[in-house]
């Protein structure tokens, strides 16, 4: 599997499968535990909300449990339809990936709108020849841009 396909598998397929199953063990090896951190711009300015992988794991599992009762086949399909990778930039064993999340889920209490962009940072662990997520900046509006100056 080439690098882009491996990253695609991590950020789309395995993420959706693990999330629907509410099983962190299916995705835990996709993260670099020592280097991980996650930031969010949801509901305001950019903030460091996941200083550790454990804090992100707990939030990920909580969000997954909130969808308990949804048909898993439908939920997986809707997640995969809502997610896409806009860009995958790979240089010297590092990757910057733009993941677009735009769609809707049939939640237990009604429709759930998904509408944001997340920038993921990954590195290739040369010891095991595997890509690992080192962090992300997420829940950004679609028109959010990185400054080039």
PDB file of C-alpha atoms in Angstrom:
ATOM      1  CA  UNK A   1       0.000   0.000   0.000  1.00  0.00           C
ATOM      2  CA  UNK A   2       1.458   3.385  -0.922  1.00  0.00           C
ATOM      3  CA  UNK A   3       1.676   6.258   1.566  1.00  0.00           C
ATOM      4  CA  UNK A   4      -1.398   8.130   0.342  1.00  0.00           C
ATOM      5  CA  UNK A   5      -3.521   4.969   0.437  1.00  0.00           C
ATOM      6  CA  UNK A   6      -2.254   4.155   3.949  1.00  0.00           C
ATOM      7  CA  UNK A   7      -3.157   7.649   5.184  1.00  0.00           C
ATOM      8  CA  UNK A   8      -6.552   7.423   3.474  1.00  0.00           C
ATOM      9  CA  UNK A   9      -7.170   4.125   5.270  1.00  0.00           C
ATOM     10  CA  UNK A  10      -6.257   5.629   8.669  1.00  0.00           C
ATOM     11  CA  UNK A  11      -8.214   8.883   8.399  1.00  0.00           C
ATOM     12  CA  UNK A  12     -11.321   7.592   6.650  1.00  0.00           C
ATOM     13  CA  UNK A  13     -11.964   3.860   6.682  1.00  0.00           C
ATOM     14  CA  UNK A  14     -10.499   2.828  10.056  1.00  0.00           C
ATOM     15  CA  UNK A  15     -11.743   5.990  11.754  1.00  0.00           C
ATOM     16  CA  UNK A  16     -15.310   5.305  10.580  1.00  0.00           C
ATOM     17  CA  UNK A  17     -15.216   1.589  11.409  1.00  0.00           C
ATOM     18  CA  UNK A  18     -13.770   2.168  14.895  1.00  0.00           C
ATOM     19  CA  UNK A  19     -16.144   5.045  15.620  1.00  0.00           C
ATOM     20  CA  UNK A  20     -19.257   3.085  14.595  1.00  0.00           C
ATOM     21  CA  UNK A  21     -18.086   0.091  16.663  1.00  0.00           C
ATOM     22  CA  UNK A  22     -17.208   2.431  19.568  1.00  0.00           C
ATOM     23  CA  UNK A  23     -13.931   0.508  19.751  1.00  0.00           C
ATOM     24  CA  UNK A  24     -10.812   2.597  20.382  1.00  0.00           C
ATOM     25  CA  UNK A  25      -8.643  -0.525  20.022  1.00  0.00           C
ATOM     26  CA  UNK A  26      -9.358  -0.477  16.277  1.00  0.00           C
ATOM     27  CA  UNK A  27      -7.649   2.933  15.898  1.00  0.00           C
ATOM     28  CA  UNK A  28      -5.272   3.339  18.862  1.00  0.00           C
ATOM     29  CA  UNK A  29      -2.210   2.185  16.906  1.00  0.00           C
ATOM     30  CA  UNK A  30      -2.867   4.939  14.336  1.00  0.00           C
ATOM     31  CA  UNK A  31      -1.722   7.567  16.867  1.00  0.00           C
ATOM     32  CA  UNK A  32       1.676   8.607  18.184  1.00  0.00           C
ATOM     33  CA  UNK A  33       0.950   8.617  21.907  1.00  0.00           C
ATOM     34  CA  UNK A  34       4.034  10.632  22.885  1.00  0.00           C
ATOM     35  CA  UNK A  35       3.670  13.384  20.270  1.00  0.00           C
ATOM     36  CA  UNK A  36      -0.112  13.723  20.010  1.00  0.00           C
ATOM     37  CA  UNK A  37      -2.062  16.916  20.631  1.00  0.00           C
ATOM     38  CA  UNK A  38      -5.307  18.225  19.186  1.00  0.00           C
ATOM     39  CA  UNK A  39      -6.680  21.727  18.749  1.00  0.00           C
ATOM     40  CA  UNK A  40     -10.205  22.898  17.992  1.00  0.00           C
ATOM     41  CA  UNK A  41     -11.795  26.059  16.622  1.00  0.00           C
ATOM     42  CA  UNK A  42     -15.318  24.830  17.372  1.00  0.00           C
ATOM     43  CA  UNK A  43     -17.442  27.561  18.953  1.00  0.00           C
ATOM     44  CA  UNK A  44     -14.782  30.251  18.793  1.00  0.00           C
ATOM     45  CA  UNK A  45     -11.031  30.772  18.748  1.00  0.00           C
ATOM     46  CA  UNK A  46      -8.502  28.026  18.234  1.00  0.00           C
ATOM     47  CA  UNK A  47      -7.761  26.223  21.510  1.00  0.00           C
ATOM     48  CA  UNK A  48      -5.627  23.286  22.593  1.00  0.00           C
ATOM     49  CA  UNK A  49      -8.344  20.959  23.863  1.00  0.00           C
ATOM     50  CA  UNK A  50      -6.590  17.586  23.654  1.00  0.00           C
ATOM     51  CA  UNK A  51      -3.146  17.925  25.258  1.00  0.00           C
ATOM     52  CA  UNK A  52      -2.856  14.126  25.465  1.00  0.00           C
ATOM     53  CA  UNK A  53      -4.041  11.178  23.443  1.00  0.00           C
ATOM     54  CA  UNK A  54      -6.034   9.972  26.460  1.00  0.00           C
ATOM     55  CA  UNK A  55      -8.071  13.185  26.495  1.00  0.00           C
ATOM     56  CA  UNK A  56      -8.850  12.781  22.793  1.00  0.00           C
ATOM     57  CA  UNK A  57      -9.679   9.089  23.229  1.00  0.00           C
ATOM     58  CA  UNK A  58     -12.187   9.886  25.980  1.00  0.00           C
ATOM     59  CA  UNK A  59     -13.904  12.523  23.828  1.00  0.00           C
ATOM     60  CA  UNK A  60     -13.908  10.251  20.750  1.00  0.00           C
ATOM     61  CA  UNK A  61     -15.535   7.430  22.742  1.00  0.00           C
ATOM     62  CA  UNK A  62     -18.085   9.807  24.305  1.00  0.00           C
ATOM     63  CA  UNK A  63     -19.078  11.098  20.868  1.00  0.00           C
ATOM     64  CA  UNK A  64     -19.318   7.548  19.526  1.00  0.00           C
ATOM     65  CA  UNK A  65     -21.540   6.477  22.451  1.00  0.00           C
ATOM     66  CA  UNK A  66     -23.876   9.413  21.729  1.00  0.00           C
ATOM     67  CA  UNK A  67     -24.738   7.645  18.460  1.00  0.00           C
ATOM     68  CA  UNK A  68     -25.580   4.361  20.170  1.00  0.00           C
ATOM     69  CA  UNK A  69     -28.844   3.043  18.819  1.00  0.00           C
ATOM     70  CA  UNK A  70     -28.142   4.189  15.264  1.00  0.00           C
ATOM     71  CA  UNK A  71     -28.077   1.525  12.572  1.00  0.00           C
ATOM     72  CA  UNK A  72     -24.345   0.736  12.244  1.00  0.00           C
ATOM     73  CA  UNK A  73     -24.466   0.048   8.500  1.00  0.00           C
ATOM     74  CA  UNK A  74     -26.246   3.336   7.815  1.00  0.00           C
ATOM     75  CA  UNK A  75     -23.995   5.243  10.216  1.00  0.00           C
ATOM     76  CA  UNK A  76     -20.810   3.924   8.589  1.00  0.00           C
ATOM     77  CA  UNK A  77     -22.127   4.748   5.112  1.00  0.00           C
ATOM     78  CA  UNK A  78     -23.121   8.272   6.169  1.00  0.00           C
ATOM     79  CA  UNK A  79     -19.754   8.896   7.821  1.00  0.00           C
ATOM     80  CA  UNK A  80     -17.812   7.705   4.782  1.00  0.00           C
ATOM     81  CA  UNK A  81     -20.014   9.790   2.469  1.00  0.00           C
ATOM     82  CA  UNK A  82     -19.427  12.875   4.649  1.00  0.00           C
ATOM     83  CA  UNK A  83     -15.631  12.542   4.877  1.00  0.00           C
ATOM     84  CA  UNK A  84     -13.028  13.161   2.195  1.00  0.00           C
ATOM     85  CA  UNK A  85      -9.370  14.043   1.994  1.00  0.00           C
ATOM     86  CA  UNK A  86      -8.928  17.297   0.065  1.00  0.00           C
ATOM     87  CA  UNK A  87      -5.131  17.290   0.141  1.00  0.00           C
ATOM     88  CA  UNK A  88      -2.378  14.917   1.219  1.00  0.00           C
ATOM     89  CA  UNK A  89       1.073  16.517   1.270  1.00  0.00           C
ATOM     90  CA  UNK A  90       3.956  14.168   2.085  1.00  0.00           C
ATOM     91  CA  UNK A  91       7.553  15.295   2.572  1.00  0.00           C
ATOM     92  CA  UNK A  92      10.450  13.525   4.320  1.00  0.00           C
ATOM     93  CA  UNK A  93       8.303  11.088   6.309  1.00  0.00           C
ATOM     94  CA  UNK A  94       5.810  13.726   7.443  1.00  0.00           C
ATOM     95  CA  UNK A  95       2.326  14.437   6.144  1.00  0.00           C
ATOM     96  CA  UNK A  96      -0.123  17.316   6.268  1.00  0.00           C
ATOM     97  CA  UNK A  97      -3.652  16.225   5.360  1.00  0.00           C
ATOM     98  CA  UNK A  98      -6.798  18.269   4.873  1.00  0.00           C
ATOM     99  CA  UNK A  99      -9.883  16.251   5.819  1.00  0.00           C
ATOM    100  CA  UNK A 100     -13.277  17.677   4.897  1.00  0.00           C
ATOM    101  CA  UNK A 101     -16.329  16.586   6.872  1.00  0.00           C
ATOM    102  CA  UNK A 102     -19.553  17.740   5.258  1.00  0.00           C
ATOM    103  CA  UNK A 103     -22.797  15.807   5.439  1.00  0.00           C
ATOM    104  CA  UNK A 104     -25.458  14.569   7.780  1.00  0.00           C
ATOM    105  CA  UNK A 105     -25.970  11.630  10.121  1.00  0.00           C
ATOM    106  CA  UNK A 106     -29.256  10.109  11.179  1.00  0.00           C
ATOM    107  CA  UNK A 107     -28.730  10.544  14.925  1.00  0.00           C
ATOM    108  CA  UNK A 108     -30.847   8.943  17.645  1.00  0.00           C
ATOM    109  CA  UNK A 109     -32.629  12.269  18.310  1.00  0.00           C
ATOM    110  CA  UNK A 110     -32.748  13.430  14.686  1.00  0.00           C
ATOM    111  CA  UNK A 111     -30.383  14.674  11.979  1.00  0.00           C
ATOM    112  CA  UNK A 112     -26.849  15.713  12.950  1.00  0.00           C
ATOM    113  CA  UNK A 113     -25.155  18.191  10.611  1.00  0.00           C
ATOM    114  CA  UNK A 114     -21.443  17.683   9.964  1.00  0.00           C
ATOM    115  CA  UNK A 115     -19.676  20.693   8.460  1.00  0.00           C
ATOM    116  CA  UNK A 116     -15.993  21.386   9.186  1.00  0.00           C
ATOM    117  CA  UNK A 117     -12.404  20.923   8.056  1.00  0.00           C
ATOM    118  CA  UNK A 118      -9.587  19.293  10.018  1.00  0.00           C
ATOM    119  CA  UNK A 119      -5.858  19.488   9.307  1.00  0.00           C
ATOM    120  CA  UNK A 120      -4.027  16.331  10.400  1.00  0.00           C
ATOM    121  CA  UNK A 121      -0.308  15.951  11.041  1.00  0.00           C
ATOM    122  CA  UNK A 122       1.226  12.502  10.640  1.00  0.00           C
ATOM    123  CA  UNK A 123       4.678  10.979  10.653  1.00  0.00           C
ATOM    124  CA  UNK A 124       5.913   7.695   9.276  1.00  0.00           C
ATOM    125  CA  UNK A 125       7.303   5.513  12.053  1.00  0.00           C
ATOM    126  CA  UNK A 126      10.281   4.073  10.170  1.00  0.00           C
ATOM    127  CA  UNK A 127      10.769   1.250  12.690  1.00  0.00           C
ATOM    128  CA  UNK A 128       7.456  -0.335  11.691  1.00  0.00           C
ATOM    129  CA  UNK A 129       6.901   1.472   8.362  1.00  0.00           C
ATOM    130  CA  UNK A 130       3.554   2.806   9.533  1.00  0.00           C
ATOM    131  CA  UNK A 131       1.940   6.244   9.488  1.00  0.00           C
ATOM    132  CA  UNK A 132       0.883   7.687  12.852  1.00  0.00           C
ATOM    133  CA  UNK A 133      -1.253  10.713  13.673  1.00  0.00           C
ATOM    134  CA  UNK A 134       0.737  13.216  15.748  1.00  0.00           C
ATOM    135  CA  UNK A 135      -2.003  15.817  15.989  1.00  0.00           C
ATOM    136  CA  UNK A 136      -4.694  17.879  14.357  1.00  0.00           C
ATOM    137  CA  UNK A 137      -6.260  21.305  14.139  1.00  0.00           C
ATOM    138  CA  UNK A 138      -9.955  20.669  13.748  1.00  0.00           C
ATOM    139  CA  UNK A 139     -13.530  21.828  13.633  1.00  0.00           C
ATOM    140  CA  UNK A 140     -12.566  24.714  11.362  1.00  0.00           C
ATOM    141  CA  UNK A 141     -14.961  26.559   9.073  1.00  0.00           C
ATOM    142  CA  UNK A 142     -14.575  25.601   5.396  1.00  0.00           C
ATOM    143  CA  UNK A 143     -13.253  29.061   4.497  1.00  0.00           C
ATOM    144  CA  UNK A 144     -10.529  29.004   7.178  1.00  0.00           C
ATOM    145  CA  UNK A 145      -7.101  29.522   5.626  1.00  0.00           C
ATOM    146  CA  UNK A 146      -3.564  29.109   6.852  1.00  0.00           C
ATOM    147  CA  UNK A 147      -1.654  32.377   6.572  1.00  0.00           C
ATOM    148  CA  UNK A 148       1.086  32.312   3.951  1.00  0.00           C
ATOM    149  CA  UNK A 149       2.844  35.452   5.186  1.00  0.00           C
TER     150      UNK A 149
END
